[in-house]
Amino acid sequence: MKTPKFLLPVATVGVLALTLSACAGGGGTTDSGGGDAAANLEGRGPITYVQGKDNSNVVRPLVDKWNAAHPNEKVTFKEQTDSADQQHDDLVQNYQSKNANYDVASVDVVWTAEFAAKGWLQPLKDTMAVDTSAMLKPTVEAGSYKGTLYAAPVSSDGGILYYRKDLVPTPPKTWDEMMGMCSIAKTNNIDCYSGQFKQYEGLTVNASEAINSAGGSVLNSDGKPNLNTPEAKAGLENLVAAFKDGNIPEQAITYQEEESRRAFQDGNLLFLRNWPYVYNLASTEGSSKVKDVLGMTALPGKDGPGASSLGGHSAAISVYSKNKATALDFVKFLTAEEQQKFFATQGSLAPVLGALYEDQALVSKLPYLPVLKTSIENAVPRPVTPFYPAVTKAIQENAYAALKGDKTAEKALADMQASIESAGAGS
Ligand code: GLC
């Protein structure tokens, strides 16, 4: 097997950020090609903004606000589905066909390297620069590739443990404590715990969190896969055991974010791992049965709080856009403080501007902001590499096989390790 073309990780203050990237001259990726980054920089006119399903109903009001102020540079919102994988594939197809109408797109933190390496994203530098000085560092790194910003951070994401305050007097700090509390669920005739376990990006998130939270890591400090360890095994086995004994209900193997949110909101779960957007919907939707009993705390770990996978989205301008000047203004609009506050108060999305986590007016409206800030600060990035599709596939397929009982956790991790190594080798 060839040596994986992973470069050294970049460690950042307060965040364990591990970076994989392709070696210069490596096969399997194109660090060239794509569209003309010098073209249409002055272009102004109507543009399209592409984003996954607007679950929190925050995009339309902002697009309306923008359009009222920019009658000649109107934004059309193209809404994708709520599945991260479908969003990814839709973007890939449209970039591949050089669609000039995908002017601005919401790019998941794990897609930046792939899209940038393909030459699909406009580098946000020189006249196209966006000021990121007030933004949380991990979010800026997640929008960057090889030191250049390609996507401006719009929302961050960190996993939260939601729990039923009426049934759980003191929230668990460790996984074992949480499993111990599943007897409360039984007594109340509800299920105990769920995250997102369908085979898609969310499973990569949840499996990585289980591994990180048990003291393991998907990559070691050299940026190489590190899955054949007792800690990784203990982490994946926690999930496997919970599926086996019913602490995670069987149907959770089909859950993405929205299905798991509904199960919790319908009052059927004691604990839910999900992103901050759930707070707004679970506490305001008329049908929510957990409105007044919604607890939020850090994900549970081995001896104390666990570590979330770093999530989030950034706005990227397509190199194929004809109206890049308008696109840049719209990107700046999305990242500006006023809109960031709107995302937070209306959609409980995680701001990318660090100061908002200390903003007392905001904290008094959104008391969970300190929990969220800690979650993001301690979050572990998923591997950063142009080969990410193959890496996530290796994690998802093998984690899924283990959860279904088709492979032992140990075998699943060994297979994951081997597949990630060959993905990194670009073979
Ligand atoms: C959320 C996160 C994103 C992650 C996705 C997985 O949207 O922000 O980073 O990849 O969930 O479903």
Short mmCIF file of C-alpha atoms and ligand atoms in Angstrom, two decimals:
data_model
loop_
_atom_site.label_atom_id
_atom_site.label_comp_id
_atom_site.label_asym_id
_atom_site.label_seq_id
_atom_site.Cartn_x
_atom_site.Cartn_y
_atom_site.Cartn_z
CA MET A 1 0.00 0.00 0.00
CA LYS A 2 1.23 3.50 -0.79
CA THR A 3 1.92 5.89 2.06
CA PRO A 4 -1.20 7.94 2.73
CA LYS A 5 -0.76 11.43 1.42
CA PHE A 6 -1.79 13.07 4.66
CA LEU A 7 0.18 16.02 5.80
CA LEU A 8 0.87 17.10 9.32
CA PRO A 9 -2.05 18.27 11.40
CA VAL A 10 -2.50 21.88 12.33
CA ALA A 11 -3.08 22.23 16.06
CA THR A 12 -5.03 25.31 17.02
CA VAL A 13 -5.48 27.01 20.34
CA GLY A 14 -8.20 25.36 22.36
CA VAL A 15 -9.28 23.07 19.56
CA LEU A 16 -7.90 19.76 18.47
CA ALA A 17 -7.88 20.43 14.76
CA LEU A 18 -6.37 17.73 12.64
CA THR A 19 -5.78 18.43 9.03
CA LEU A 20 -5.31 15.98 6.24
CA SER A 21 -4.46 17.23 2.84
CA ALA A 22 -3.13 15.93 -0.40
CA CYS A 23 0.60 16.05 -1.10
CA ALA A 24 1.69 18.22 -3.96
CA GLY A 25 1.65 16.23 -7.15
CA GLY A 26 -0.49 13.49 -5.64
CA GLY A 27 -2.82 11.54 -7.84
CA GLY A 28 -6.53 11.28 -7.27
CA THR A 29 -7.31 14.93 -6.82
CA THR A 30 -7.13 18.00 -8.97
CA ASP A 31 -5.60 20.97 -7.34
CA SER A 32 -5.97 22.71 -10.66
CA GLY A 33 -8.77 22.98 -13.17
CA GLY A 34 -12.18 24.31 -12.28
CA GLY A 35 -13.32 27.72 -13.44
CA ASP A 36 -11.67 31.08 -13.96
CA ALA A 37 -11.16 32.77 -10.60
CA ALA A 38 -10.26 36.04 -12.36
CA ALA A 39 -13.53 36.23 -14.32
CA ASN A 40 -16.62 38.29 -13.50
CA LEU A 41 -15.24 39.84 -10.32
CA GLU A 42 -17.14 43.06 -11.05
CA GLY A 43 -20.32 41.29 -12.13
CA ARG A 44 -23.53 42.53 -10.57
CA GLY A 45 -27.09 41.30 -11.01
CA PRO A 46 -29.48 38.62 -9.80
CA ILE A 47 -27.95 35.61 -8.05
CA THR A 48 -29.05 32.30 -6.56
CA TYR A 49 -28.30 31.13 -3.03
CA VAL A 50 -28.27 27.35 -2.62
CA GLN A 51 -28.72 25.76 0.79
CA GLY A 52 -30.13 22.67 2.44
CA LYS A 53 -33.67 22.67 3.78
CA ASP A 54 -34.35 25.77 5.82
CA ASN A 55 -35.64 23.81 8.83
CA SER A 56 -35.45 26.87 11.05
CA ASN A 57 -37.13 29.23 8.56
CA VAL A 58 -34.39 31.83 8.74
CA VAL A 59 -33.25 32.03 5.13
CA ARG A 60 -36.42 33.34 3.50
CA PRO A 61 -36.85 36.35 5.80
CA LEU A 62 -33.21 37.31 5.23
CA VAL A 63 -33.47 36.90 1.48
CA ASP A 64 -36.58 39.10 1.54
CA LYS A 65 -34.70 41.70 3.55
CA TRP A 66 -31.80 41.63 1.09
CA ASN A 67 -34.10 41.81 -1.93
CA ALA A 68 -35.98 44.82 -0.59
CA ALA A 69 -32.67 46.68 -0.36
CA HIS A 70 -31.21 45.37 -3.66
CA PRO A 71 -33.93 45.43 -6.32
CA ASN A 72 -31.40 44.97 -9.14
CA GLU A 73 -29.39 42.26 -7.42
CA LYS A 74 -32.11 40.00 -6.15
CA VAL A 75 -31.33 36.69 -4.56
CA THR A 76 -33.36 33.59 -5.40
CA PHE A 77 -33.27 30.91 -2.72
CA LYS A 78 -32.80 27.40 -4.07
CA GLU A 79 -33.65 25.05 -1.23
CA GLN A 80 -32.14 21.57 -1.24
CA THR A 81 -33.31 18.59 0.82
CA ASP A 82 -32.50 18.17 4.52
CA SER A 83 -29.98 15.36 3.90
CA ALA A 84 -26.31 16.39 4.05
CA ASP A 85 -25.35 13.74 1.48
CA GLN A 86 -27.97 14.86 -1.05
CA GLN A 87 -26.91 18.48 -0.59
CA HIS A 88 -23.31 17.48 -1.30
CA ASP A 89 -24.19 15.49 -4.41
CA ASP A 90 -26.38 18.28 -5.78
CA LEU A 91 -23.53 20.78 -5.42
CA VAL A 92 -21.03 18.40 -7.03
CA GLN A 93 -23.31 17.84 -10.02
CA ASN A 94 -23.89 21.54 -10.54
CA TYR A 95 -20.23 22.48 -10.18
CA GLN A 96 -19.26 19.67 -12.54
CA SER A 97 -21.65 21.01 -15.14
CA LYS A 98 -20.27 24.53 -14.54
CA ASN A 99 -23.69 25.85 -13.65
CA ALA A 100 -23.33 29.65 -13.54
CA ASN A 101 -26.50 29.89 -11.45
CA TYR A 102 -25.15 28.27 -8.30
CA ASP A 103 -23.66 31.67 -7.42
CA VAL A 104 -23.51 31.27 -3.65
CA ALA A 105 -23.82 27.95 -1.86
CA SER A 106 -23.87 26.83 1.72
CA VAL A 107 -20.91 24.48 2.09
CA ASP A 108 -20.66 22.03 4.99
CA VAL A 109 -17.34 22.32 6.86
CA VAL A 110 -16.32 18.90 5.58
CA TRP A 111 -16.69 19.78 1.89
CA THR A 112 -14.41 22.83 1.70
CA ALA A 113 -11.20 20.93 0.91
CA GLU A 114 -12.81 18.76 -1.77
CA PHE A 115 -14.56 21.65 -3.56
CA ALA A 116 -11.58 23.99 -3.28
CA ALA A 117 -9.17 21.35 -4.60
CA LYS A 118 -11.44 20.83 -7.60
CA GLY A 119 -11.25 24.53 -8.41
CA TRP A 120 -14.98 25.12 -7.95
CA LEU A 121 -14.84 27.80 -5.27
CA GLN A 122 -13.80 31.42 -5.67
CA PRO A 123 -10.82 32.15 -3.39
CA LEU A 124 -11.98 34.83 -0.96
CA LYS A 125 -8.89 37.00 -1.13
CA ASP A 126 -7.71 40.31 -2.57
CA THR A 127 -10.75 42.18 -3.92
CA MET A 128 -12.90 39.18 -2.94
CA ALA A 129 -11.67 39.08 0.67
CA VAL A 130 -14.01 38.68 3.63
CA ASP A 131 -12.94 39.94 7.07
CA THR A 132 -12.79 36.92 9.37
CA SER A 133 -10.95 38.56 12.28
CA ALA A 134 -13.95 38.47 14.63
CA MET A 135 -14.91 34.89 13.78
CA LEU A 136 -14.24 31.76 15.84
CA LYS A 137 -10.96 30.30 14.65
CA PRO A 138 -12.17 26.73 13.99
CA THR A 139 -14.91 28.09 11.72
CA VAL A 140 -12.40 30.08 9.67
CA GLU A 141 -10.11 27.05 9.39
CA ALA A 142 -13.06 24.98 8.27
CA GLY A 143 -13.70 27.43 5.41
CA SER A 144 -10.05 27.46 4.39
CA TYR A 145 -7.91 25.17 2.26
CA LYS A 146 -4.13 25.38 2.12
CA GLY A 147 -4.22 28.68 3.97
CA THR A 148 -6.73 30.43 1.68
CA LEU A 149 -10.31 31.16 2.62
CA TYR A 150 -12.74 29.60 0.12
CA ALA A 151 -15.97 29.78 2.09
CA ALA A 152 -16.98 32.42 4.64
CA PRO A 153 -18.25 30.97 7.93
CA VAL A 154 -21.99 31.56 8.39
CA SER A 155 -23.02 29.14 11.12
CA SER A 156 -21.07 26.85 13.38
CA ASP A 157 -22.42 23.64 14.91
CA GLY A 158 -21.58 21.63 17.98
CA GLY A 159 -23.37 18.57 19.32
CA ILE A 160 -25.61 19.06 22.35
CA LEU A 161 -27.21 16.51 24.64
CA TYR A 162 -30.90 17.37 24.96
CA TYR A 163 -32.66 15.79 27.90
CA ARG A 164 -36.00 15.79 29.65
CA LYS A 165 -35.71 18.10 32.65
CA ASP A 166 -38.92 16.73 34.13
CA LEU A 167 -37.53 13.18 34.24
CA VAL A 168 -33.78 13.67 34.68
CA PRO A 169 -32.97 15.62 37.85
CA THR A 170 -29.20 15.90 37.18
CA PRO A 171 -27.99 15.51 33.61
CA PRO A 172 -25.37 12.79 33.06
CA LYS A 173 -21.75 13.77 32.48
CA THR A 174 -20.54 10.40 31.26
CA TRP A 175 -21.87 7.83 28.81
CA ASP A 176 -22.11 5.22 31.57
CA GLU A 177 -24.12 7.58 33.77
CA MET A 178 -26.47 8.23 30.87
CA MET A 179 -26.92 4.52 30.19
CA GLY A 180 -27.61 4.07 33.91
CA MET A 181 -30.45 6.56 33.61
CA CYS A 182 -32.15 4.52 30.89
CA SER A 183 -34.13 2.86 33.70
CA ILE A 184 -35.98 6.22 33.98
CA ALA A 185 -36.98 5.89 30.34
CA LYS A 186 -38.24 2.34 30.95
CA THR A 187 -40.31 3.40 33.95
CA ASN A 188 -41.88 6.12 31.83
CA ASN A 189 -42.42 3.87 28.86
CA ILE A 190 -40.30 5.87 26.47
CA ASP A 191 -37.04 5.18 24.63
CA CYS A 192 -33.76 6.23 26.16
CA TYR A 193 -31.27 7.72 23.71
CA SER A 194 -30.87 8.57 20.06
CA GLY A 195 -28.51 10.39 17.77
CA GLN A 196 -28.31 10.03 13.97
CA PHE A 197 -27.49 6.50 12.86
CA LYS A 198 -28.68 6.22 9.28
CA GLN A 199 -25.81 5.56 6.88
CA TYR A 200 -24.95 9.13 5.83
CA GLU A 201 -22.76 12.02 7.00
CA GLY A 202 -24.56 12.21 10.33
CA LEU A 203 -23.35 8.70 11.16
CA THR A 204 -19.78 9.81 10.57
CA VAL A 205 -20.48 12.61 13.04
CA ASN A 206 -22.01 10.29 15.66
CA ALA A 207 -19.45 7.48 15.29
CA SER A 208 -16.58 9.98 15.51
CA GLU A 209 -18.12 11.51 18.62
CA ALA A 210 -18.46 8.09 20.25
CA ILE A 211 -14.78 7.42 19.50
CA ASN A 212 -13.60 10.88 20.61
CA SER A 213 -15.72 10.80 23.73
CA ALA A 214 -14.23 7.47 24.80
CA GLY A 215 -10.74 8.94 24.60
CA GLY A 216 -9.93 7.77 21.07
CA SER A 217 -9.55 9.67 17.83
CA VAL A 218 -10.20 9.01 14.16
CA LEU A 219 -6.78 10.49 13.30
CA ASN A 220 -3.65 10.66 15.39
CA SER A 221 -1.62 13.81 15.90
CA ASP A 222 0.25 13.12 12.65
CA GLY A 223 -3.02 13.21 10.75
CA LYS A 224 -2.99 9.43 10.15
CA PRO A 225 -5.93 7.13 10.81
CA ASN A 226 -5.82 5.82 14.36
CA LEU A 227 -8.71 3.41 14.66
CA ASN A 228 -7.07 0.22 15.86
CA THR A 229 -6.99 1.39 19.48
CA PRO A 230 -8.74 0.18 22.64
CA GLU A 231 -10.31 3.65 23.06
CA ALA A 232 -11.82 3.70 19.56
CA LYS A 233 -13.11 0.18 20.17
CA ALA A 234 -14.65 1.17 23.51
CA GLY A 235 -16.36 4.15 21.84
CA LEU A 236 -17.91 2.22 18.98
CA GLU A 237 -18.84 -0.61 21.33
CA ASN A 238 -20.81 1.84 23.47
CA LEU A 239 -23.11 2.45 20.52
CA VAL A 240 -23.21 -1.22 19.51
CA ALA A 241 -24.14 -2.28 23.05
CA ALA A 242 -26.83 0.38 23.35
CA PHE A 243 -28.46 -0.80 20.12
CA LYS A 244 -28.27 -4.39 21.31
CA ASP A 245 -29.89 -3.80 24.67
CA GLY A 246 -32.46 -1.36 23.35
CA ASN A 247 -31.14 1.75 25.09
CA ILE A 248 -30.99 3.12 21.56
CA PRO A 249 -34.28 2.14 19.89
CA GLU A 250 -34.09 -0.04 16.80
CA GLN A 251 -35.67 2.60 14.54
CA ALA A 252 -32.81 5.02 15.28
CA ILE A 253 -30.81 3.16 12.60
CA THR A 254 -32.98 5.10 10.10
CA TYR A 255 -32.67 8.51 11.78
CA GLN A 256 -31.13 11.64 10.34
CA GLU A 257 -31.36 14.91 12.30
CA GLU A 258 -35.02 15.58 11.62
CA GLU A 259 -36.38 12.10 12.43
CA SER A 260 -34.51 12.09 15.73
CA ARG A 261 -35.71 15.61 16.56
CA ARG A 262 -39.31 14.57 15.97
CA ALA A 263 -38.97 11.48 18.15
CA PHE A 264 -37.70 13.68 20.98
CA GLN A 265 -40.25 16.43 20.41
CA ASP A 266 -43.05 13.87 20.39
CA GLY A 267 -41.99 12.90 23.90
CA ASN A 268 -40.63 9.49 22.91
CA LEU A 269 -37.00 9.92 23.99
CA LEU A 270 -35.30 10.74 27.26
CA PHE A 271 -32.02 11.90 25.67
CA LEU A 272 -31.18 13.18 22.20
CA ARG A 273 -27.86 14.08 20.62
CA ASN A 274 -28.45 16.77 18.03
CA TRP A 275 -27.35 20.24 16.86
CA PRO A 276 -28.43 23.57 18.40
CA TYR A 277 -31.14 24.23 15.78
CA VAL A 278 -33.34 21.78 17.69
CA TYR A 279 -33.69 24.18 20.63
CA ASN A 280 -35.73 26.70 18.66
CA LEU A 281 -38.08 24.17 17.09
CA ALA A 282 -38.51 22.01 20.20
CA SER A 283 -39.30 25.03 22.33
CA THR A 284 -41.61 26.87 19.92
CA GLU A 285 -43.42 24.40 17.65
CA GLY A 286 -47.04 24.01 18.70
CA SER A 287 -46.86 20.23 18.53
CA SER A 288 -43.75 19.95 20.71
CA LYS A 289 -44.40 17.95 23.87
CA VAL A 290 -41.09 18.95 25.44
CA LYS A 291 -41.44 22.75 25.25
CA ASP A 292 -41.28 23.38 28.96
CA VAL A 293 -38.98 20.54 29.95
CA LEU A 294 -36.12 21.00 27.53
CA GLY A 295 -32.69 20.49 29.13
CA MET A 296 -29.41 21.02 27.27
CA THR A 297 -25.95 19.93 28.33
CA ALA A 298 -22.60 18.76 26.96
CA LEU A 299 -22.31 15.41 25.21
CA PRO A 300 -21.34 12.71 27.71
CA GLY A 301 -17.81 11.29 27.67
CA LYS A 302 -15.73 8.70 29.47
CA ASP A 303 -14.86 10.45 32.74
CA GLY A 304 -16.57 13.77 32.07
CA PRO A 305 -17.96 15.68 29.10
CA GLY A 306 -17.32 14.15 25.68
CA ALA A 307 -16.19 15.81 22.47
CA SER A 308 -18.49 16.82 19.65
CA SER A 309 -17.63 16.65 15.97
CA LEU A 310 -17.26 20.18 14.64
CA GLY A 311 -20.14 20.98 12.31
CA GLY A 312 -21.25 24.07 10.51
CA HIS A 313 -21.66 25.78 7.18
CA SER A 314 -19.91 28.47 5.21
CA ALA A 315 -21.00 30.49 2.19
CA ALA A 316 -18.93 29.91 -0.94
CA ILE A 317 -19.04 31.71 -4.27
CA SER A 318 -18.91 29.54 -7.36
CA VAL A 319 -16.03 30.27 -9.76
CA TYR A 320 -18.63 29.95 -12.51
CA SER A 321 -20.82 32.79 -11.15
CA LYS A 322 -21.31 35.73 -13.50
CA ASN A 323 -22.15 38.14 -10.69
CA LYS A 324 -19.35 37.73 -8.21
CA ALA A 325 -19.49 41.29 -6.84
CA THR A 326 -23.12 40.81 -5.85
CA ALA A 327 -22.33 37.32 -4.55
CA LEU A 328 -19.58 38.75 -2.33
CA ASP A 329 -21.86 41.42 -0.91
CA PHE A 330 -24.46 38.76 -0.13
CA VAL A 331 -21.85 36.58 1.59
CA LYS A 332 -20.79 39.56 3.71
CA PHE A 333 -24.44 40.24 4.51
CA LEU A 334 -24.89 36.66 5.80
CA THR A 335 -21.86 36.94 8.07
CA ALA A 336 -22.65 40.42 9.42
CA GLU A 337 -23.57 40.79 13.09
CA GLU A 338 -27.19 41.68 12.48
CA GLN A 339 -27.84 38.54 10.46
CA GLN A 340 -25.79 36.42 12.85
CA LYS A 341 -28.02 37.60 15.70
CA PHE A 342 -31.08 36.80 13.64
CA PHE A 343 -29.84 33.26 12.96
CA ALA A 344 -29.25 32.83 16.70
CA THR A 345 -32.51 34.28 18.01
CA GLN A 346 -34.82 32.97 15.28
CA GLY A 347 -33.20 29.64 14.49
CA SER A 348 -30.96 28.93 17.49
CA LEU A 349 -28.08 28.48 15.05
CA ALA A 350 -24.57 28.83 16.41
CA PRO A 351 -23.03 32.23 15.56
CA VAL A 352 -19.56 32.39 14.06
CA LEU A 353 -18.81 35.76 15.69
CA GLY A 354 -17.09 35.01 19.01
CA ALA A 355 -18.37 38.15 20.75
CA LEU A 356 -22.00 37.07 20.44
CA TYR A 357 -21.40 34.25 22.94
CA GLU A 358 -20.59 36.94 25.53
CA ASP A 359 -23.39 39.30 24.51
CA GLN A 360 -25.49 39.50 27.68
CA ALA A 361 -28.72 40.41 25.89
CA LEU A 362 -28.32 37.38 23.67
CA VAL A 363 -27.26 35.05 26.50
CA SER A 364 -30.32 36.03 28.52
CA LYS A 365 -32.53 35.07 25.56
CA LEU A 366 -30.54 31.95 24.74
CA PRO A 367 -29.29 30.59 28.08
CA TYR A 368 -27.63 27.60 26.44
CA LEU A 369 -25.04 29.74 24.60
CA PRO A 370 -22.25 28.95 27.12
CA VAL A 371 -22.90 25.18 26.71
CA LEU A 372 -22.79 25.63 22.96
CA LYS A 373 -19.61 27.67 23.06
CA THR A 374 -17.88 24.95 25.08
CA SER A 375 -19.15 22.32 22.67
CA ILE A 376 -17.70 24.21 19.70
CA GLU A 377 -14.43 25.04 21.45
CA ASN A 378 -13.87 21.39 22.33
CA ALA A 379 -15.19 20.05 19.04
CA VAL A 380 -12.98 17.81 16.96
CA PRO A 381 -12.89 18.49 13.22
CA ARG A 382 -13.59 15.58 10.93
CA PRO A 383 -10.65 14.78 8.61
CA VAL A 384 -9.84 17.72 6.36
CA THR A 385 -8.94 16.30 2.97
CA PRO A 386 -9.95 16.53 -0.69
CA PHE A 387 -10.55 12.77 -0.39
CA TYR A 388 -13.23 13.32 2.23
CA PRO A 389 -15.99 11.48 0.31
CA ALA A 390 -13.96 8.26 0.49
CA VAL A 391 -13.01 8.87 4.12
CA THR A 392 -16.56 9.45 5.28
CA LYS A 393 -17.75 6.45 3.27
CA ALA A 394 -15.24 4.27 5.10
CA ILE A 395 -16.47 5.53 8.47
CA GLN A 396 -20.17 5.32 7.64
CA GLU A 397 -20.15 1.89 6.03
CA ASN A 398 -18.18 0.25 8.77
CA ALA A 399 -19.90 1.97 11.68
CA TYR A 400 -23.24 1.01 10.15
CA ALA A 401 -22.17 -2.64 9.79
CA ALA A 402 -21.15 -2.68 13.46
CA LEU A 403 -24.41 -1.10 14.64
CA LYS A 404 -26.41 -3.62 12.60
CA GLY A 405 -24.40 -6.45 14.18
CA ASP A 406 -22.92 -7.48 10.80
CA LYS A 407 -19.31 -6.89 11.97
CA THR A 408 -17.71 -6.70 15.39
CA ALA A 409 -16.64 -3.21 16.44
CA GLU A 410 -13.02 -4.34 16.21
CA LYS A 411 -13.36 -5.62 12.65
CA ALA A 412 -15.33 -2.53 11.62
CA LEU A 413 -12.55 -0.29 12.96
CA ALA A 414 -9.82 -2.32 11.27
CA ASP A 415 -11.70 -2.07 7.96
CA MET A 416 -12.27 1.65 8.51
CA GLN A 417 -8.57 2.12 9.11
CA ALA A 418 -7.61 0.24 5.95
CA SER A 419 -10.14 2.08 3.77
CA ILE A 420 -9.13 5.50 5.07
CA GLU A 421 -5.50 4.65 4.41
CA SER A 422 -6.23 3.73 0.83
CA ALA A 423 -8.49 6.77 0.39
CA GLY A 424 -5.59 8.94 1.57
CA ALA A 425 -3.29 7.22 -0.89
CA GLY A 426 -5.65 8.37 -3.61
CA SER A 427 -5.82 4.85 -4.96
C1 GLC B 1 -25.06 19.45 10.39
C2 GLC B 1 -23.63 19.96 10.57
C3 GLC B 1 -22.75 19.44 9.45
C4 GLC B 1 -22.85 17.92 9.38
C5 GLC B 1 -24.29 17.50 9.19
C6 GLC B 1 -24.43 15.98 9.23
O1 GLC B 1 -25.66 20.06 9.32
O2 GLC B 1 -23.58 21.35 10.59
O3 GLC B 1 -21.43 19.85 9.63
O4 GLC B 1 -22.03 17.41 8.38
O5 GLC B 1 -25.08 18.05 10.22
O6 GLC B 1 -25.72 15.58 8.97
#
